[in-house]
mmCIF file of N, CA and C in Angstrom:
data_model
loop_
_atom_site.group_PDB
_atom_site.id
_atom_site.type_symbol
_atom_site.label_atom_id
_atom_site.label_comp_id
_atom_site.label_asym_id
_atom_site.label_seq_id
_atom_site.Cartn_x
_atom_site.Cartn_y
_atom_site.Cartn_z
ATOM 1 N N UNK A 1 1.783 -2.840 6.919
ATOM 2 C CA UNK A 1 2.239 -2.218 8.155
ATOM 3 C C UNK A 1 1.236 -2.499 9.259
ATOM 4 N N UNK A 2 2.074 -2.310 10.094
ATOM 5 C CA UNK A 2 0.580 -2.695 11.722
ATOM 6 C C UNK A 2 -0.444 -1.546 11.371
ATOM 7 N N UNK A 3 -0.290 -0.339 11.141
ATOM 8 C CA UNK A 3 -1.771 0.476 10.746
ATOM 9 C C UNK A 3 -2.675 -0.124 10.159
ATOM 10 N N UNK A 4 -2.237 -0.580 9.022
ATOM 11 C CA UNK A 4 -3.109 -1.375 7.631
ATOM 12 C C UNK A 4 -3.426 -2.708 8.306
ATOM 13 N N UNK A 5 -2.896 -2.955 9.340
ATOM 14 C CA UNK A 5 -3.197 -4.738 9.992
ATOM 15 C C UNK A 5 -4.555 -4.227 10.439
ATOM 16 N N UNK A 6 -4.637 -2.843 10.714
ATOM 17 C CA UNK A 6 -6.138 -2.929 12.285
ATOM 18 C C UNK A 6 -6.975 -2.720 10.563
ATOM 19 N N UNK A 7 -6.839 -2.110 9.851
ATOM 20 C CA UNK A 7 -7.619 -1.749 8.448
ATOM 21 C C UNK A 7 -8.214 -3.706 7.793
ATOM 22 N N UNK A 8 -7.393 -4.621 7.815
ATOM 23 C CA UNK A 8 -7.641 -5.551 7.219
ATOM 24 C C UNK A 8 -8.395 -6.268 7.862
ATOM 25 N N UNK A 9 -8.332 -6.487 9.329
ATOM 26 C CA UNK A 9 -8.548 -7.211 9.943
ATOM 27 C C UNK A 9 -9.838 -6.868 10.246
ATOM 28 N N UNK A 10 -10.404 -5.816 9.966
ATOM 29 C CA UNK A 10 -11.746 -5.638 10.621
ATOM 30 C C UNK A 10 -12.786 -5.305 9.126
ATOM 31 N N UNK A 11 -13.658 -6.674 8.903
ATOM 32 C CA UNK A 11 -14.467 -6.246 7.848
ATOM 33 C C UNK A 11 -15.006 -5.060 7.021
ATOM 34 N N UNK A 12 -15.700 -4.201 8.764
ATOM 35 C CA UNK A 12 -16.052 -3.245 8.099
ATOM 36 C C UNK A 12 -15.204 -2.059 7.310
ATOM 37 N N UNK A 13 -13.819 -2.034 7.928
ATOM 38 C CA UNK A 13 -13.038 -0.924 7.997
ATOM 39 C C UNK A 13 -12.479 -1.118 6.357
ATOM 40 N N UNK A 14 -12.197 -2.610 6.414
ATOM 41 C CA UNK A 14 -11.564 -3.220 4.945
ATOM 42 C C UNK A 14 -12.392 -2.744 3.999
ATOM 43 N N UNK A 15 -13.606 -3.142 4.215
ATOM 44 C CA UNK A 15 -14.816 -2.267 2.971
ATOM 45 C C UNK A 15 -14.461 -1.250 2.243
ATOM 46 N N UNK A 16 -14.556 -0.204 3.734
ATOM 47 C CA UNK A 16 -14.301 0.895 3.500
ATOM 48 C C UNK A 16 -13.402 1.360 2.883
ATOM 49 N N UNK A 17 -12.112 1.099 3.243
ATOM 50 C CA UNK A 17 -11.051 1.499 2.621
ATOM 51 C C UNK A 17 -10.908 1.053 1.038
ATOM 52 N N UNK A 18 -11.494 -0.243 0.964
ATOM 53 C CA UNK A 18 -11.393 -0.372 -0.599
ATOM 54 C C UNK A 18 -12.500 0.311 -1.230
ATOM 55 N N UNK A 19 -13.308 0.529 -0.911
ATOM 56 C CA UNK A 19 -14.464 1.343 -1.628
ATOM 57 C C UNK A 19 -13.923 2.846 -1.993
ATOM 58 N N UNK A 20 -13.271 3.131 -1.305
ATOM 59 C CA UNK A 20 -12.284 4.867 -1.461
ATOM 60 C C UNK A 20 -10.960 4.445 -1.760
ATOM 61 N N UNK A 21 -10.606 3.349 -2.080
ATOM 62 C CA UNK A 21 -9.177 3.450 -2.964
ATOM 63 C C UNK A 21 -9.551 3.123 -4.639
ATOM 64 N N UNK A 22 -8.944 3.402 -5.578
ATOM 65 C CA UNK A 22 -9.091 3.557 -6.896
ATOM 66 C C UNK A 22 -9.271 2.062 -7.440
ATOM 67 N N UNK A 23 -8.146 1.369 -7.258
ATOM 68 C CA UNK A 23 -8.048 -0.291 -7.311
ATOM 69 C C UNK A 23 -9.451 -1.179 -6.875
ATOM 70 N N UNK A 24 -9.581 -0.311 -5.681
ATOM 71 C CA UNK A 24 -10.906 -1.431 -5.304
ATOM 72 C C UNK A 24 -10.135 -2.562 -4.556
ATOM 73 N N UNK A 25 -9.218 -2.391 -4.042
ATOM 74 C CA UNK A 25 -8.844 -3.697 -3.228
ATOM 75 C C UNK A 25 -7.506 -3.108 -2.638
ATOM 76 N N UNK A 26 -6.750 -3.710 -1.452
ATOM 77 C CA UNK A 26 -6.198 -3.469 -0.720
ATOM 78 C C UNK A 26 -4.729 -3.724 -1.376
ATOM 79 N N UNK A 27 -3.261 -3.558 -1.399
ATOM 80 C CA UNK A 27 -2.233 -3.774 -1.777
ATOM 81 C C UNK A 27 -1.954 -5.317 -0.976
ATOM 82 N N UNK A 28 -0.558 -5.880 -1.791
ATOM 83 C CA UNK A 28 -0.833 -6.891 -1.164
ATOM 84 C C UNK A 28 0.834 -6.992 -1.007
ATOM 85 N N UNK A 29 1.454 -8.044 -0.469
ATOM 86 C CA UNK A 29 3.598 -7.967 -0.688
ATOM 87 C C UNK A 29 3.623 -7.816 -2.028
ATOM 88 N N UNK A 30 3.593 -8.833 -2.485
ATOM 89 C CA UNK A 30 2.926 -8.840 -3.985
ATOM 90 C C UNK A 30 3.092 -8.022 -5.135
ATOM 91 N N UNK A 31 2.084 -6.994 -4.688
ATOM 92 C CA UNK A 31 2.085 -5.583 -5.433
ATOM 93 C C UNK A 31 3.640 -5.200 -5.334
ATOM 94 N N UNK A 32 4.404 -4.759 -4.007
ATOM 95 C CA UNK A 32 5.367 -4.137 -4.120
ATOM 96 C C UNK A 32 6.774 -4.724 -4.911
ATOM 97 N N UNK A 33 6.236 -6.486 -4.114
ATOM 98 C CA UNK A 33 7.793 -7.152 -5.196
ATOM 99 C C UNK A 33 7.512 -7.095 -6.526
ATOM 100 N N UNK A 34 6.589 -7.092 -7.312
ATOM 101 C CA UNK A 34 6.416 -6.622 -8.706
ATOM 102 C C UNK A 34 7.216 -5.220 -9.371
ATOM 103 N N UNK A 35 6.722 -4.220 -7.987
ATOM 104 C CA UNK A 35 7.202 -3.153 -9.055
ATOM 105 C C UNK A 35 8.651 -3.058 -8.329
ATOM 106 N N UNK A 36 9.337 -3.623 -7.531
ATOM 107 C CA UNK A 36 10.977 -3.666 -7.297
ATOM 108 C C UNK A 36 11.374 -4.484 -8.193
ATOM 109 N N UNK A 37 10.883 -5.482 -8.911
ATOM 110 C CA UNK A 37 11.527 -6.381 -10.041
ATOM 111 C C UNK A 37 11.592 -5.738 -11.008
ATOM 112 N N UNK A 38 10.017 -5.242 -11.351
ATOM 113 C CA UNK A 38 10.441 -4.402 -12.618
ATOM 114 C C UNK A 38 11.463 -3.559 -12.748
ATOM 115 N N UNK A 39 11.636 -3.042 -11.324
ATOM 116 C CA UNK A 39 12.587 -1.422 -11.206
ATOM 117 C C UNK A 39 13.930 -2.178 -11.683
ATOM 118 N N UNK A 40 14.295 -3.452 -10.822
ATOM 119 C CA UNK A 40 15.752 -3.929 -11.231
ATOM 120 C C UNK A 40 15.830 -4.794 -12.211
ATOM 121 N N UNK A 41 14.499 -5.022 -13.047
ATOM 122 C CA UNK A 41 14.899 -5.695 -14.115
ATOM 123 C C UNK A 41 15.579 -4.816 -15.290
ATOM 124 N N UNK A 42 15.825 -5.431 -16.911
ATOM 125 C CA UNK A 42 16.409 -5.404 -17.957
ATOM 126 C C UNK A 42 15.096 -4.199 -18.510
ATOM 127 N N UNK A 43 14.083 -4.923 -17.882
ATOM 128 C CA UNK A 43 12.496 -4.090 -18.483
ATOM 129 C C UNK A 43 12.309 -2.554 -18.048
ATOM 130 N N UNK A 44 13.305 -2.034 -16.863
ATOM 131 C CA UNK A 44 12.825 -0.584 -16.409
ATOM 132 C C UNK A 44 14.111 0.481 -16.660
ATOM 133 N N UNK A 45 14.915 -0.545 -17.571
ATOM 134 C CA UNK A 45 16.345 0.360 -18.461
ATOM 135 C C UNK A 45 16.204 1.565 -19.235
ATOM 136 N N UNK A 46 14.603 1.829 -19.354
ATOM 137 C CA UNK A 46 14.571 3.348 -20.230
ATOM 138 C C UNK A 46 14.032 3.897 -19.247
ATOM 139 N N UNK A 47 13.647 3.563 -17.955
ATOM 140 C CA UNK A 47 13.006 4.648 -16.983
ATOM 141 C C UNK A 47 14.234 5.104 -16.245
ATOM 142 N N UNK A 48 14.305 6.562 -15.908
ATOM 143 C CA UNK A 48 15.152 7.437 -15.275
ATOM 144 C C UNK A 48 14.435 8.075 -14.497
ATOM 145 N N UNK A 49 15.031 8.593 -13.549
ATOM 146 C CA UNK A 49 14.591 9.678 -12.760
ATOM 147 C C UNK A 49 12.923 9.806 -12.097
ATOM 148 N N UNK A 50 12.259 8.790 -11.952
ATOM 149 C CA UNK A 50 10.793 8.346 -11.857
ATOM 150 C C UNK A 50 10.314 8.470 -10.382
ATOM 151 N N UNK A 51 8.997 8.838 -9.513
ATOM 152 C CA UNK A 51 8.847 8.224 -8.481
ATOM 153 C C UNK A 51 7.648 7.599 -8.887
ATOM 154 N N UNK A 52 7.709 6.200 -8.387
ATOM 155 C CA UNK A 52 6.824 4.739 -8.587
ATOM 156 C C UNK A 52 5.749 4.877 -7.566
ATOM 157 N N UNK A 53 4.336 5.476 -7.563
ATOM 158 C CA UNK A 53 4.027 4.965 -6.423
ATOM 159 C C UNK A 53 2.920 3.768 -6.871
ATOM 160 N N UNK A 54 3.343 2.734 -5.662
ATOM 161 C CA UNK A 54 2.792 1.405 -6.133
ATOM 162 C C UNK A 54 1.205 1.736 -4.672
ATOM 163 N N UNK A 55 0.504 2.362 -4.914
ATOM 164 C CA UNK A 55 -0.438 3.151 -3.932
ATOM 165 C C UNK A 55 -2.209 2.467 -4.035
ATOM 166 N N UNK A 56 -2.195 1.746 -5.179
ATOM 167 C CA UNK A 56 -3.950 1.492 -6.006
ATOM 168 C C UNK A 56 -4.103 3.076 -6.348
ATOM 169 N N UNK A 57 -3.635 3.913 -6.471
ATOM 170 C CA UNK A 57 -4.351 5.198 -6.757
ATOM 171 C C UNK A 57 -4.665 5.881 -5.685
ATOM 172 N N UNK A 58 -4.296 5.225 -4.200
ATOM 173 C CA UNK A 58 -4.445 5.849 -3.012
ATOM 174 C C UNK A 58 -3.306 7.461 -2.870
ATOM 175 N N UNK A 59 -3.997 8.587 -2.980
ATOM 176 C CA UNK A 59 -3.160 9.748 -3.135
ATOM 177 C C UNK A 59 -3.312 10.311 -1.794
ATOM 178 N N UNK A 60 -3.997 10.186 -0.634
ATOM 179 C CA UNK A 60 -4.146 10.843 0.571
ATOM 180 C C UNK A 60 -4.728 9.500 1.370
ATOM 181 N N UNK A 61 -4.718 9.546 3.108
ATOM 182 C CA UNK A 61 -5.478 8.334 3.275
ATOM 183 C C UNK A 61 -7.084 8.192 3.450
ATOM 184 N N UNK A 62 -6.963 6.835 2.408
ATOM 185 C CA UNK A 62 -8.926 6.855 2.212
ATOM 186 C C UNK A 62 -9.787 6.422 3.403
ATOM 187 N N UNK A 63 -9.485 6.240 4.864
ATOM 188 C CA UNK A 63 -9.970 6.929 5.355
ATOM 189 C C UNK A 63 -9.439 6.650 6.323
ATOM 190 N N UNK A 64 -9.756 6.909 8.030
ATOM 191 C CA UNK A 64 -9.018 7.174 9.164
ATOM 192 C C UNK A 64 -9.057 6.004 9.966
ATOM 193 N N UNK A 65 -7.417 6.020 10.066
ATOM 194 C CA UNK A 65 -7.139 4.205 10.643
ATOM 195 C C UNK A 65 -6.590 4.472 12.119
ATOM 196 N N UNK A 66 -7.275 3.775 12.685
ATOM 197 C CA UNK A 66 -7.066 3.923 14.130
ATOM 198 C C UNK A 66 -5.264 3.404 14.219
ATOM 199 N N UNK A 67 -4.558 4.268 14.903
ATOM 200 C CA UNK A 67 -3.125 4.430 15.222
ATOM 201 C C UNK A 67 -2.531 3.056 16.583
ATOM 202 N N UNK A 68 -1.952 2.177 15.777
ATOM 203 C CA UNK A 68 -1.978 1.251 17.300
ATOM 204 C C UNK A 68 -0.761 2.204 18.363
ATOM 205 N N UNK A 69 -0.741 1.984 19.269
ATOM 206 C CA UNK A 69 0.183 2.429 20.167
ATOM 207 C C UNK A 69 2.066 2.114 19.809
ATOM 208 N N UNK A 70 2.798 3.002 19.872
ATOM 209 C CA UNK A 70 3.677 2.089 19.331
ATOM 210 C C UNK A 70 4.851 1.529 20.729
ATOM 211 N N UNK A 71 5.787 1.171 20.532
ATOM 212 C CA UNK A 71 6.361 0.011 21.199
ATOM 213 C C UNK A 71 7.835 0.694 21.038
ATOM 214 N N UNK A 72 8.252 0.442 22.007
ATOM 215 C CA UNK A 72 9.950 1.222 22.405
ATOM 216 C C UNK A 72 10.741 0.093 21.396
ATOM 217 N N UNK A 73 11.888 0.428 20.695
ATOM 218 C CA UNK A 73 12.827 -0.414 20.258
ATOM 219 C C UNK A 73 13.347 -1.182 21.282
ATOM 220 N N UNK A 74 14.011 -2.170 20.923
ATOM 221 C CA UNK A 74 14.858 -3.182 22.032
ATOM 222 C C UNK A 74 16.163 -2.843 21.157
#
């Protein structure tokens, strides 16, 4: 998301945030198309009723990301 863009893009901030997430490293597309495949594969047929969070273990945010301004729809 553009939040996590100002988080990546700036060395120090990236540190940070991975040093206080569980994973130790930032999510990536990646991460998420994994666990939507699994969800619609043959492989996630005994899971019911579940919420997935695909997070590194991030349970609150690890730490405070400057908010970009946001932008009117067209």
């Amino acid at each position: 998301t553009r939040g996590l863009e100002v988080v990546l893009t700036d060395d120090d901030l990236r540190a940070t945030y991975e040093a206080n997430t569980p994973m130790r490293r930032a999510g990536t597309p990646e991460d998420i198309a994994c666990a939507a495949l699994f969800l619609a594969s043959p492989a996630s047929s005994w899971v019911t009723g579940k919420i997935f969070h695909v997070d590194g273990g991030v349970e609150r945010p690890a730490i405070e990301v400057p908010v970009p301004p946001l932008e009117p729809r067209s």
